[in-house]
mmCIF file of C-alpha atoms in Angstrom:
data_model
loop_
_atom_site.group_PDB
_atom_site.id
_atom_site.type_symbol
_atom_site.label_atom_id
_atom_site.label_comp_id
_atom_site.label_asym_id
_atom_site.label_seq_id
_atom_site.Cartn_x
_atom_site.Cartn_y
_atom_site.Cartn_z
ATOM 1 C CA MET E 8 -3.396 -19.048 44.302
ATOM 2 C CA ASN E 9 -5.105 -22.352 43.424
ATOM 3 C CA ARG E 10 -4.328 -24.377 40.316
ATOM 4 C CA ARG E 11 -7.306 -23.075 38.316
ATOM 5 C CA THR E 12 -6.469 -19.430 39.099
ATOM 6 C CA PHE E 13 -2.822 -20.023 38.252
ATOM 7 C CA LEU E 14 -3.715 -21.564 34.885
ATOM 8 C CA ALA E 15 -6.103 -18.723 34.069
ATOM 9 C CA ALA E 16 -3.435 -16.150 34.887
ATOM 10 C CA THR E 17 -0.886 -18.006 32.805
ATOM 11 C CA LEU E 18 -3.207 -18.173 29.800
ATOM 12 C CA ALA E 19 -3.996 -14.487 30.160
ATOM 13 C CA THR E 20 -0.313 -13.554 29.978
ATOM 14 C CA THR E 21 0.571 -15.898 27.121
ATOM 15 C CA ALA E 22 -2.443 -15.437 24.846
ATOM 16 C CA VAL E 23 -1.511 -11.925 23.709
ATOM 17 C CA PRO E 24 2.020 -12.798 22.509
ATOM 18 C CA ARG E 25 0.629 -15.803 20.614
ATOM 19 C CA LEU E 26 -1.988 -13.687 18.859
ATOM 20 C CA GLN E 27 0.616 -11.012 18.295
ATOM 21 C CA SER E 28 2.964 -13.495 16.636
ATOM 22 C CA ALA E 29 0.182 -14.714 14.347
ATOM 23 C CA ASP E 30 -0.666 -11.132 13.400
ATOM 24 C CA ALA E 31 3.000 -10.368 12.813
ATOM 25 C CA ALA E 32 3.377 -13.421 10.574
ATOM 26 C CA THR E 33 0.434 -12.324 8.434
ATOM 27 C CA ALA E 34 1.734 -8.763 8.320
ATOM 28 C CA ALA E 35 5.263 -9.840 7.357
ATOM 29 C CA GLU E 36 3.835 -11.827 4.456
ATOM 30 C CA ALA E 37 1.771 -8.808 3.405
ATOM 31 C CA ALA E 38 4.889 -6.644 3.496
ATOM 32 C CA HIS E 39 6.730 -9.167 1.328
ATOM 33 C CA SER E 40 3.895 -9.179 -1.207
ATOM 34 C CA GLU E 41 3.764 -5.388 -1.415
ATOM 35 C CA ILE E 42 7.518 -5.077 -1.859
ATOM 36 C CA TRP E 43 7.471 -7.430 -4.841
ATOM 37 C CA ARG E 44 4.231 -6.031 -6.268
ATOM 38 C CA ARG E 45 5.271 -2.383 -6.309
ATOM 39 C CA PHE E 46 8.833 -1.649 -5.335
ATOM 40 C CA ILE E 47 11.260 -3.943 -7.215
ATOM 41 C CA ASP E 48 11.986 -2.627 -10.697
ATOM 42 C CA ALA E 49 12.764 -4.585 -13.861
ATOM 43 C CA HIS E 50 16.456 -4.648 -12.957
ATOM 44 C CA GLY E 51 15.943 -6.093 -9.499
ATOM 45 C CA LEU E 52 16.435 -2.779 -7.688
ATOM 46 C CA MET E 53 14.252 -1.486 -4.888
ATOM 47 C CA LEU E 54 12.550 1.835 -5.572
ATOM 48 C CA ASP E 55 12.071 4.411 -2.845
ATOM 49 C CA PHE E 56 8.398 5.003 -3.543
ATOM 50 C CA ALA E 57 5.533 4.097 -5.833
ATOM 51 C CA ASP E 58 1.851 4.895 -6.067
ATOM 52 C CA LEU E 59 -0.613 2.476 -4.525
ATOM 53 C CA ASP E 60 -1.232 0.866 -7.915
ATOM 54 C CA GLY E 61 2.509 0.377 -8.437
ATOM 55 C CA SER E 62 2.975 3.189 -10.957
ATOM 56 C CA VAL E 63 6.084 5.348 -10.775
ATOM 57 C CA SER E 64 7.825 7.826 -13.059
ATOM 58 C CA LEU E 65 11.570 7.222 -13.190
ATOM 59 C CA PRO E 66 14.090 9.985 -13.873
ATOM 60 C CA THR E 67 14.999 10.157 -17.551
ATOM 61 C CA PRO E 68 18.602 9.721 -18.733
ATOM 62 C CA GLU E 69 18.726 13.477 -19.394
ATOM 63 C CA GLU E 70 17.517 14.281 -15.865
ATOM 64 C CA CYS E 71 20.183 11.996 -14.418
ATOM 65 C CA ARG E 72 22.855 13.646 -16.564
ATOM 66 C CA LEU E 73 21.808 17.142 -15.504
ATOM 67 C CA GLY E 74 21.308 16.179 -11.877
ATOM 68 C CA LYS E 75 17.556 16.751 -11.551
ATOM 69 C CA PRO E 76 16.110 17.180 -9.035
ATOM 70 C CA ASN E 77 19.705 17.195 -7.709
ATOM 71 C CA ALA E 78 22.933 15.365 -8.519
ATOM 72 C CA LEU E 79 22.582 13.162 -5.423
ATOM 73 C CA GLY E 80 19.296 11.751 -6.646
ATOM 74 C CA TRP E 81 17.781 12.635 -3.266
ATOM 75 C CA TRP E 82 13.977 12.557 -3.143
ATOM 76 C CA SER E 83 13.793 10.717 -6.505
ATOM 77 C CA PRO E 84 12.388 7.175 -6.783
ATOM 78 C CA ILE E 85 15.894 5.771 -7.466
ATOM 79 C CA GLU E 86 17.635 7.367 -4.484
ATOM 80 C CA ASN E 87 18.506 4.270 -2.437
ATOM 81 C CA GLY E 88 18.687 1.195 -4.665
ATOM 82 C CA ALA E 89 22.127 0.062 -3.491
ATOM 83 C CA MET E 90 21.331 0.670 0.151
ATOM 84 C CA PHE E 91 17.914 -0.954 0.174
ATOM 85 C CA ASN E 92 18.849 -3.930 -2.002
ATOM 86 C CA GLY E 93 21.889 -4.681 0.116
ATOM 87 C CA LEU E 94 19.953 -4.558 3.373
ATOM 88 C CA TYR E 95 16.886 -6.360 2.025
ATOM 89 C CA LEU E 96 19.012 -9.318 0.953
ATOM 90 C CA ASP E 97 19.235 -10.227 4.655
ATOM 91 C CA ALA E 98 15.492 -10.841 4.619
ATOM 92 C CA ALA E 99 15.434 -12.477 1.186
ATOM 93 C CA LEU E 100 18.133 -15.017 1.993
ATOM 94 C CA LEU E 101 16.673 -15.872 5.403
ATOM 95 C CA ARG E 102 13.281 -16.376 3.759
ATOM 96 C CA TRP E 103 14.803 -18.678 1.131
ATOM 97 C CA ARG E 104 16.582 -20.641 3.852
ATOM 98 C CA ARG E 105 13.248 -21.019 5.655
ATOM 99 C CA THR E 106 11.085 -22.013 2.688
ATOM 100 C CA PRO E 107 13.362 -23.022 0.610
ATOM 101 C CA SER E 108 11.464 -22.416 -2.619
ATOM 102 C CA ALA E 109 12.717 -21.794 -6.133
ATOM 103 C CA GLU E 110 10.647 -18.609 -6.227
ATOM 104 C CA ASP E 111 12.308 -17.188 -3.124
ATOM 105 C CA GLY E 112 15.725 -18.212 -4.402
ATOM 106 C CA ALA E 113 15.051 -16.421 -7.672
ATOM 107 C CA LYS E 114 14.032 -13.270 -5.799
ATOM 108 C CA ALA E 115 17.254 -13.238 -3.783
ATOM 109 C CA ARG E 116 19.269 -13.813 -6.957
ATOM 110 C CA LYS E 117 17.469 -10.931 -8.681
ATOM 111 C CA LEU E 118 18.401 -8.577 -5.840
ATOM 112 C CA MET E 119 22.019 -9.735 -6.045
ATOM 113 C CA GLU E 120 22.135 -9.132 -9.792
ATOM 114 C CA GLY E 121 20.740 -5.661 -9.197
ATOM 115 C CA LEU E 122 23.657 -4.897 -6.896
ATOM 116 C CA LEU E 123 26.181 -6.100 -9.459
ATOM 117 C CA LEU E 124 24.478 -3.932 -12.082
ATOM 118 C CA LEU E 125 24.969 -0.841 -9.926
ATOM 119 C CA ASN E 126 28.703 -1.546 -9.917
ATOM 120 C CA SER E 127 28.773 -1.942 -13.715
ATOM 121 C CA ILE E 128 27.142 1.244 -15.011
ATOM 122 C CA SER E 129 30.056 3.657 -14.745
ATOM 123 C CA GLU E 130 33.551 3.974 -16.139
ATOM 124 C CA VAL E 131 34.741 5.235 -12.736
ATOM 125 C CA PRO E 132 36.444 2.326 -10.898
ATOM 126 C CA GLY E 133 34.660 1.328 -7.700
ATOM 127 C CA PHE E 134 31.568 3.431 -8.398
ATOM 128 C CA VAL E 135 28.360 2.081 -6.852
ATOM 129 C CA GLY E 136 25.262 3.755 -8.247
ATOM 130 C CA ARG E 137 21.987 4.420 -6.469
ATOM 131 C CA GLY E 138 19.656 3.158 -9.174
ATOM 132 C CA VAL E 139 19.086 3.309 -12.911
ATOM 133 C CA SER E 140 16.947 5.376 -15.248
ATOM 134 C CA THR E 141 14.478 4.229 -17.887
ATOM 135 C CA ASP E 142 17.302 2.923 -20.095
ATOM 136 C CA GLY E 143 18.600 0.595 -17.374
ATOM 137 C CA LYS E 144 21.977 2.332 -17.247
ATOM 138 C CA SER E 145 21.811 6.102 -16.780
ATOM 139 C CA HIS E 146 22.231 7.180 -13.168
ATOM 140 C CA TYR E 147 23.081 10.021 -10.821
ATOM 141 C CA ALA E 148 26.742 11.012 -10.503
ATOM 142 C CA MET E 149 27.115 10.459 -6.764
ATOM 143 C CA GLY E 150 26.661 7.413 -4.575
ATOM 144 C CA SER E 151 27.654 7.522 -0.898
ATOM 145 C CA ASN E 152 29.016 5.582 2.041
ATOM 146 C CA ASP E 153 25.386 4.908 3.023
ATOM 147 C CA GLN E 154 24.871 3.209 -0.362
ATOM 148 C CA THR E 155 28.207 1.433 -0.655
ATOM 149 C CA LEU E 156 28.374 -0.329 2.716
ATOM 150 C CA PRO E 157 25.001 -2.089 2.227
ATOM 151 C CA TRP E 158 26.224 -3.009 -1.268
ATOM 152 C CA PHE E 159 29.182 -4.814 0.341
ATOM 153 C CA LEU E 160 26.973 -6.315 3.044
ATOM 154 C CA GLY E 161 24.320 -7.677 0.686
ATOM 155 C CA LEU E 162 26.803 -9.193 -1.738
ATOM 156 C CA TRP E 163 28.719 -10.817 1.121
ATOM 157 C CA ARG E 164 25.481 -12.281 2.498
ATOM 158 C CA TYR E 165 24.722 -13.768 -0.899
ATOM 159 C CA TRP E 166 28.324 -14.953 -1.417
ATOM 160 C CA GLU E 167 28.364 -16.850 1.861
ATOM 161 C CA SER E 168 24.892 -18.358 1.385
ATOM 162 C CA ALA E 169 24.169 -21.843 0.111
ATOM 163 C CA LEU E 170 22.243 -20.274 -2.758
ATOM 164 C CA ALA E 171 25.381 -18.897 -4.438
ATOM 165 C CA THR E 172 26.873 -20.983 -7.254
ATOM 166 C CA ASP E 173 30.634 -21.210 -7.760
ATOM 167 C CA ALA E 174 30.364 -18.954 -10.803
ATOM 168 C CA GLU E 175 28.382 -16.379 -8.818
ATOM 169 C CA LYS E 176 30.907 -16.478 -5.996
ATOM 170 C CA THR E 177 33.694 -15.747 -8.471
ATOM 171 C CA ARG E 178 31.812 -12.800 -10.009
ATOM 172 C CA ILE E 179 30.855 -11.357 -6.650
ATOM 173 C CA ALA E 180 34.374 -11.680 -5.253
ATOM 174 C CA ARG E 181 35.774 -9.847 -8.264
ATOM 175 C CA HIS E 182 33.348 -6.958 -7.781
ATOM 176 C CA LEU E 183 33.992 -6.780 -4.027
ATOM 177 C CA VAL E 184 37.773 -6.761 -4.367
ATOM 178 C CA THR E 185 38.040 -4.280 -7.232
ATOM 179 C CA THR E 186 35.605 -1.897 -5.560
ATOM 180 C CA ALA E 187 37.395 -2.087 -2.207
ATOM 181 C CA GLU E 188 40.752 -1.495 -3.860
ATOM 182 C CA ALA E 189 39.399 1.589 -5.633
ATOM 183 C CA ILE E 190 37.990 2.958 -2.381
ATOM 184 C CA GLU E 191 41.232 2.194 -0.555
ATOM 185 C CA GLY E 192 43.138 4.056 -3.263
ATOM 186 C CA LEU E 193 41.016 7.146 -2.583
ATOM 187 C CA GLY E 194 41.765 7.089 1.144
ATOM 188 C CA TRP E 195 38.574 5.100 1.826
ATOM 189 C CA LYS E 196 36.373 7.666 0.104
ATOM 190 C CA MET E 197 33.566 6.625 -2.226
ATOM 191 C CA PRO E 198 34.302 7.394 -5.902
ATOM 192 C CA ALA E 199 31.873 9.660 -7.738
ATOM 193 C CA GLU E 200 31.669 10.734 -11.349
ATOM 194 C CA PRO E 201 32.979 14.079 -12.655
ATOM 195 C CA PRO E 202 32.875 16.792 -11.587
ATOM 196 C CA PHE E 203 32.293 15.554 -8.063
ATOM 197 C CA GLY E 204 35.245 13.201 -7.517
ATOM 198 C CA THR E 205 34.214 11.499 -4.268
ATOM 199 C CA ARG E 206 31.342 11.499 -1.814
ATOM 200 C CA GLY E 207 31.337 9.977 1.657
ATOM 201 C CA SER E 208 33.987 7.970 3.466
ATOM 202 C CA PHE E 209 34.600 4.884 5.588
ATOM 203 C CA GLU E 210 37.370 6.759 7.390
ATOM 204 C CA GLY E 211 36.650 8.267 10.811
ATOM 205 C CA PHE E 212 35.784 7.496 14.407
ATOM 206 C CA HIS E 213 31.996 7.580 14.492
ATOM 207 C CA PHE E 214 30.464 4.151 15.030
ATOM 208 C CA GLU E 215 29.125 4.031 11.473
ATOM 209 C CA GLU E 216 32.520 4.669 9.909
ATOM 210 C CA VAL E 217 34.354 2.328 12.258
ATOM 211 C CA SER E 218 32.165 -0.743 11.798
ATOM 212 C CA ARG E 219 31.858 -0.181 8.047
ATOM 213 C CA LYS E 220 35.603 -0.105 7.390
ATOM 214 C CA LEU E 221 36.386 -2.989 9.735
ATOM 215 C CA PHE E 222 33.713 -5.119 8.111
ATOM 216 C CA VAL E 223 34.999 -4.474 4.592
ATOM 217 C CA LEU E 224 38.529 -5.423 5.663
ATOM 218 C CA LYS E 225 37.301 -8.559 7.426
ATOM 219 C CA LEU E 226 35.134 -9.756 4.545
ATOM 220 C CA LEU E 227 37.945 -9.163 2.039
ATOM 221 C CA HIS E 228 40.223 -11.410 4.066
ATOM 222 C CA ALA E 229 37.423 -13.984 4.278
ATOM 223 C CA ILE E 230 36.882 -14.136 0.517
ATOM 224 C CA THR E 231 40.499 -13.757 -0.649
ATOM 225 C CA GLY E 232 42.575 -15.247 2.154
ATOM 226 C CA GLU E 233 45.144 -12.506 1.546
ATOM 227 C CA ALA E 234 47.227 -11.659 4.602
ATOM 228 C CA ARG E 235 47.320 -7.925 3.851
ATOM 229 C CA TRP E 236 43.615 -7.526 4.526
ATOM 230 C CA ARG E 237 43.994 -9.299 7.888
ATOM 231 C CA GLU E 238 46.947 -7.062 8.780
ATOM 232 C CA LEU E 239 45.014 -3.924 7.870
ATOM 233 C CA TYR E 240 42.091 -5.180 9.961
ATOM 234 C CA GLN E 241 44.265 -5.759 13.021
ATOM 235 C CA LYS E 242 45.903 -2.358 12.642
ATOM 236 C CA GLU E 243 42.529 -0.705 12.265
ATOM 237 C CA LEU E 244 41.191 -2.248 15.479
ATOM 238 C CA ALA E 245 43.932 -0.569 17.502
ATOM 239 C CA ALA E 246 43.613 2.886 15.908
ATOM 240 C CA ARG E 247 42.463 5.586 18.333
ATOM 241 C CA GLY E 248 40.630 8.838 17.785
ATOM 242 C CA GLY E 249 37.407 10.752 18.178
ATOM 243 C CA ASP E 250 36.278 12.903 21.093
ATOM 244 C CA LYS E 251 37.189 10.275 23.691
ATOM 245 C CA THR E 252 40.301 8.902 21.935
ATOM 246 C CA LEU E 253 38.828 5.405 21.954
ATOM 247 C CA SER E 254 40.178 2.530 19.924
ATOM 248 C CA LYS E 255 38.029 1.307 17.081
ATOM 249 C CA ARG E 256 37.568 -1.942 18.975
ATOM 250 C CA GLU E 257 36.175 0.029 21.920
ATOM 251 C CA ILE E 258 33.909 2.036 19.626
ATOM 252 C CA CYS E 259 32.460 -1.186 18.221
ATOM 253 C CA ALA E 260 31.867 -2.490 21.738
ATOM 254 C CA GLY E 261 29.922 0.678 22.547
ATOM 255 C CA GLY E 262 27.538 0.101 19.651
ATOM 256 C CA MET E 263 25.304 2.488 17.738
ATOM 257 C CA VAL E 264 25.242 6.142 18.803
ATOM 258 C CA PHE E 265 22.902 8.859 17.524
ATOM 259 C CA TRP E 266 25.009 11.929 16.791
ATOM 260 C CA TYR E 267 23.729 14.014 13.868
ATOM 261 C CA SER E 268 20.026 13.998 14.786
ATOM 262 C CA PRO E 269 17.914 12.775 17.725
ATOM 263 C CA ARG E 270 17.612 9.340 16.072
ATOM 264 C CA HIS E 271 18.718 7.859 12.786
ATOM 265 C CA ASN E 272 18.121 4.121 12.935
ATOM 266 C CA TRP E 273 17.530 3.976 9.198
ATOM 267 C CA THR E 274 21.032 5.154 8.281
ATOM 268 C CA SER E 275 22.803 3.535 11.238
ATOM 269 C CA CYS E 276 21.240 0.109 10.753
ATOM 270 C CA ALA E 277 23.694 -0.722 7.958
ATOM 271 C CA ALA E 278 26.579 -0.154 10.369
ATOM 272 C CA VAL E 279 24.876 -2.450 12.891
ATOM 273 C CA GLY E 280 24.474 -4.992 10.074
ATOM 274 C CA ALA E 281 28.219 -4.671 9.462
ATOM 275 C CA LEU E 282 28.861 -5.251 13.167
ATOM 276 C CA ARG E 283 26.717 -8.383 13.001
ATOM 277 C CA GLY E 284 28.833 -9.513 10.052
ATOM 278 C CA LEU E 285 31.997 -8.889 12.067
ATOM 279 C CA TRP E 286 30.575 -10.950 14.927
ATOM 280 C CA GLU E 287 29.819 -13.829 12.570
ATOM 281 C CA LEU E 288 33.228 -13.714 10.869
ATOM 282 C CA GLU E 289 35.374 -13.249 13.969
ATOM 283 C CA THR E 290 36.980 -16.314 15.617
ATOM 284 C CA ASP E 291 38.866 -14.564 18.440
ATOM 285 C CA ALA E 292 36.662 -15.035 21.525
ATOM 286 C CA SER E 293 37.556 -11.724 23.173
ATOM 287 C CA LEU E 294 36.945 -9.685 20.027
ATOM 288 C CA LYS E 295 33.752 -11.581 19.282
ATOM 289 C CA ALA E 296 32.535 -10.672 22.776
ATOM 290 C CA ALA E 297 33.279 -7.000 22.091
ATOM 291 C CA TYR E 298 31.192 -7.146 18.926
ATOM 292 C CA ALA E 299 28.387 -8.892 20.815
ATOM 293 C CA ALA E 300 28.442 -6.122 23.409
ATOM 294 C CA GLY E 301 28.081 -3.545 20.636
ATOM 295 C CA LEU E 302 25.158 -5.411 19.118
ATOM 296 C CA ALA E 303 23.440 -5.591 22.506
ATOM 297 C CA ALA E 304 23.953 -1.867 23.115
ATOM 298 C CA SER E 305 22.628 -1.094 19.635
ATOM 299 C CA ALA E 306 19.551 -3.250 20.211
ATOM 300 C CA ARG E 307 18.749 -1.508 23.481
ATOM 301 C CA LEU E 308 19.067 1.935 21.922
ATOM 302 C CA ALA E 309 17.006 0.966 18.873
ATOM 303 C CA ALA E 310 14.276 -0.510 21.078
ATOM 304 C CA GLU E 311 13.526 2.979 22.400
ATOM 305 C CA THR E 312 12.248 3.888 18.910
ATOM 306 C CA LEU E 313 9.838 0.949 18.511
ATOM 307 C CA PRO E 314 6.812 2.707 20.116
ATOM 308 C CA LEU E 315 6.883 5.361 17.363
ATOM 309 C CA ALA E 316 5.187 2.857 15.065
ATOM 310 C CA LEU E 317 1.944 3.182 17.004
ATOM 311 C CA GLN E 318 1.835 6.907 16.192
ATOM 312 C CA PHE E 319 1.271 6.102 12.528
ATOM 313 C CA ASP E 320 -2.391 6.229 11.548
ATOM 314 C CA ASN E 321 -3.188 3.716 8.790
ATOM 315 C CA ALA E 322 -6.311 5.731 7.962
ATOM 316 C CA ASP E 323 -4.324 8.921 7.354
ATOM 317 C CA THR E 324 -5.218 10.530 4.020
ATOM 318 C CA SER E 325 -2.717 13.374 3.943
ATOM 319 C CA ARG E 326 -1.248 14.077 0.528
ATOM 320 C CA PHE E 327 1.659 12.185 -0.955
ATOM 321 C CA GLU E 328 2.942 14.042 -4.021
ATOM 322 C CA MET E 329 3.965 11.419 -6.589
ATOM 323 C CA ASN E 330 5.178 14.095 -9.001
ATOM 324 C CA TRP E 331 8.649 14.535 -7.551
ATOM 325 C CA ARG E 332 9.494 16.770 -10.545
ATOM 326 C CA VAL E 333 7.813 19.709 -8.808
ATOM 327 C CA MET E 334 11.232 20.057 -7.119
ATOM 328 C CA ASN E 335 12.818 20.832 -10.491
ATOM 329 C CA ALA E 336 11.387 24.339 -10.188
ATOM 330 C CA GLU E 337 14.258 25.077 -7.798
ATOM 331 C CA TRP E 338 16.895 23.234 -9.809
ATOM 332 C CA ARG E 339 20.181 24.850 -10.695
ATOM 333 C CA PRO E 340 23.423 23.387 -12.065
ATOM 334 C CA GLN E 341 25.717 21.841 -9.447
ATOM 335 C CA THR E 342 29.467 21.307 -9.668
ATOM 336 C CA THR E 343 30.291 20.388 -6.061
ATOM 337 C CA GLU E 344 28.859 18.031 -3.478
ATOM 338 C CA GLN E 345 28.048 20.959 -1.197
ATOM 339 C CA GLU E 346 26.028 22.687 -3.906
ATOM 340 C CA SER E 347 24.035 19.494 -4.433
ATOM 341 C CA VAL E 348 23.389 19.018 -0.712
ATOM 342 C CA GLU E 349 22.253 22.626 -0.274
ATOM 343 C CA LEU E 350 19.916 22.357 -3.251
ATOM 344 C CA ALA E 351 18.472 19.045 -2.048
ATOM 345 C CA GLN E 352 17.849 20.369 1.452
ATOM 346 C CA ALA E 353 16.032 23.440 0.106
ATOM 347 C CA GLN E 354 13.958 21.234 -2.201
ATOM 348 C CA LEU E 355 12.921 18.983 0.673
ATOM 349 C CA ARG E 356 11.792 21.883 2.849
ATOM 350 C CA HIS E 357 9.405 23.009 0.131
ATOM 351 C CA PHE E 358 8.391 19.512 -0.920
ATOM 352 C CA LEU E 359 7.296 18.571 2.598
ATOM 353 C CA LYS E 360 4.727 21.369 2.459
ATOM 354 C CA GLN E 361 3.243 19.805 -0.666
ATOM 355 C CA ALA E 362 3.597 16.221 0.534
ATOM 356 C CA PRO E 363 2.970 16.026 4.311
ATOM 357 C CA ARG E 364 2.508 12.272 4.072
ATOM 358 C CA ARG E 365 6.230 11.888 3.382
ATOM 359 C CA GLY E 366 7.240 13.165 6.807
ATOM 360 C CA LYS E 367 4.765 10.868 8.538
ATOM 361 C CA GLU E 368 6.067 7.750 6.813
ATOM 362 C CA THR E 369 9.718 8.600 7.411
ATOM 363 C CA ALA E 370 9.141 9.403 11.102
ATOM 364 C CA PHE E 371 6.656 6.707 12.057
ATOM 365 C CA VAL E 372 7.385 3.904 9.566
ATOM 366 C CA ARG E 373 11.006 4.164 8.476
ATOM 367 C CA GLU E 374 12.523 4.748 11.915
ATOM 368 C CA PRO E 375 10.704 2.099 13.989
ATOM 369 C CA THR E 376 10.930 -0.581 11.279
ATOM 370 C CA ALA E 377 14.686 -0.060 10.907
ATOM 371 C CA ALA E 378 14.909 -0.185 14.702
ATOM 372 C CA ALA E 379 13.080 -3.517 14.733
ATOM 373 C CA TRP E 380 15.717 -5.043 12.468
ATOM 374 C CA ILE E 381 18.521 -3.652 14.639
ATOM 375 C CA VAL E 382 17.015 -5.326 17.697
ATOM 376 C CA THR E 383 16.869 -8.699 15.952
ATOM 377 C CA LEU E 384 20.499 -8.453 14.780
ATOM 378 C CA CYS E 385 21.637 -8.980 18.363
ATOM 379 C CA PRO E 386 22.842 -12.575 18.916
ATOM 380 C CA ASP E 387 21.884 -12.617 22.612
ATOM 381 C CA PRO E 388 18.322 -13.907 23.204
ATOM 382 C CA ALA E 389 18.361 -12.373 26.688
ATOM 383 C CA VAL E 390 18.584 -8.954 25.037
ATOM 384 C CA ILE E 391 16.016 -9.627 22.322
ATOM 385 C CA GLU E 392 13.253 -11.359 24.282
ATOM 386 C CA PRO E 393 12.214 -8.350 26.415
ATOM 387 C CA HIS E 394 11.595 -6.468 23.161
ATOM 388 C CA ARG E 395 10.149 -9.267 21.065
ATOM 389 C CA ALA E 396 6.520 -8.309 21.664
ATOM 390 C CA ALA E 397 7.276 -4.690 20.761
ATOM 391 C CA VAL E 398 9.028 -5.779 17.559
ATOM 392 C CA GLU E 399 6.017 -7.907 16.640
ATOM 393 C CA ARG E 400 3.694 -4.966 17.341
ATOM 394 C CA VAL E 401 5.722 -2.882 14.873
ATOM 395 C CA ILE E 402 5.483 -5.595 12.217
ATOM 396 C CA ALA E 403 1.746 -6.106 12.751
ATOM 397 C CA HIS E 404 0.804 -2.427 12.942
ATOM 398 C CA TYR E 405 0.889 -1.243 9.320
ATOM 399 C CA ASP E 406 -1.420 -1.606 6.342
ATOM 400 C CA TYR E 407 1.390 -2.107 3.825
ATOM 401 C CA ALA E 408 -0.858 -1.740 0.791
ATOM 402 C CA ARG E 409 -1.432 1.882 1.804
ATOM 403 C CA LEU E 410 2.196 2.936 2.274
ATOM 404 C CA TYR E 411 3.858 4.937 -0.479
ATOM 405 C CA TYR E 412 7.452 4.426 0.599
ATOM 406 C CA SER E 413 9.240 1.087 0.457
ATOM 407 C CA GLN E 414 11.010 2.000 3.683
ATOM 408 C CA PHE E 415 9.143 -0.607 5.672
ATOM 409 C CA PHE E 416 11.107 -3.528 4.207
ATOM 410 C CA TRP E 417 12.998 -3.940 7.487
ATOM 411 C CA VAL E 418 9.921 -5.562 9.043
ATOM 412 C CA GLU E 419 10.406 -8.586 6.834
ATOM 413 C CA ALA E 420 14.072 -8.841 7.846
ATOM 414 C CA ALA E 421 13.137 -8.512 11.521
ATOM 415 C CA TRP E 422 10.469 -11.214 11.188
ATOM 416 C CA GLU E 423 12.781 -13.614 9.350
ATOM 417 C CA ARG E 424 15.467 -13.171 11.995
ATOM 418 C CA LEU E 425 12.957 -13.966 14.732
ATOM 419 C CA GLN E 426 11.943 -17.110 12.813
ATOM 420 C CA ALA E 427 15.569 -18.110 12.238
ATOM 421 C CA ARG E 428 16.194 -17.787 15.968
ATOM 422 C CA ALA E 429 13.172 -19.982 16.721
ATOM 423 C CA ARG E 430 14.473 -22.659 14.307
#
């Protein structure tokens, strides 16, 4: 091969990634604009969905009190405020660090205040709500482990950032400690309002449960300096259980595992975010290496989902039913978690027939975008680089102004992590 042929071949192989990166940068900015145009409510909480003009009908205080469409708040526009805010703060704080503009700082602060609000709306100690009704306070009676871990993660990210003031650090630490103590007092179950008692747990030997509990213990020691949290953390690492009787340290080193459905990046990504937090906080070299191994394994598994993005057709015009209250036709009173879950599952089966667009966005937007963030959480560039082009294809693929669900916000986090790595 002569010099001219070699140069031509080199340009041919490098031009596509460069164009791809430019497209991804434009797309990430478009995603950011859409999130703040349509999906952040007046209280700084991310909504699950909104119409293309930004309109949305929130559950009324009475509907929240009765548990309509169900007491979990599933399929309502305020289903995942704690989860999404907590995870999105990773993107918001990285963006502010990159810019660093007053506007971006104010956005991150607004998200943080939204998280604190969700921990201040109930008389039940340690309760973390999903979102708020039209009065800015009424809410559904049950949160979950999926909501509460991102709440911890987002507030810790803000607490340890340069954006946080001393007064904010004090407020955040108080919320983190009192909530953790309440959860600990319930055997690491999430408190819920009457008549439900609790919902979800950090206790167990699935990867999600293991990394969540370890992270909470580690961050509590980091913010309080109290020896008891460190001792609990060390004890927890050695605990063994599950099908293979592995230690929790070994489970972390194995990384994310899909176990309740063929793939669930969107619910597992918070646990991977917790593992990333553990890696950042840990000073023991051997343990840090175990966490890095888990992050690498998680990235490789998540990368298998990235191609799903290309199955989403931006020109698709299938129906998205904005009137979520059609599910109230099946409503019945609920007094237990199981009754609420069974009702919600029945409602979804019928709702999907009326709103086929929902299934397309959750399968081909939510899963691959959450997977993209998981890939970029890995600290090893040798693991990330083989998948970088695929991550950028995911980011660049969507027309964000035509998506009804906010569950694409992970693309911004993935993009900001790629930019942070480049810096």
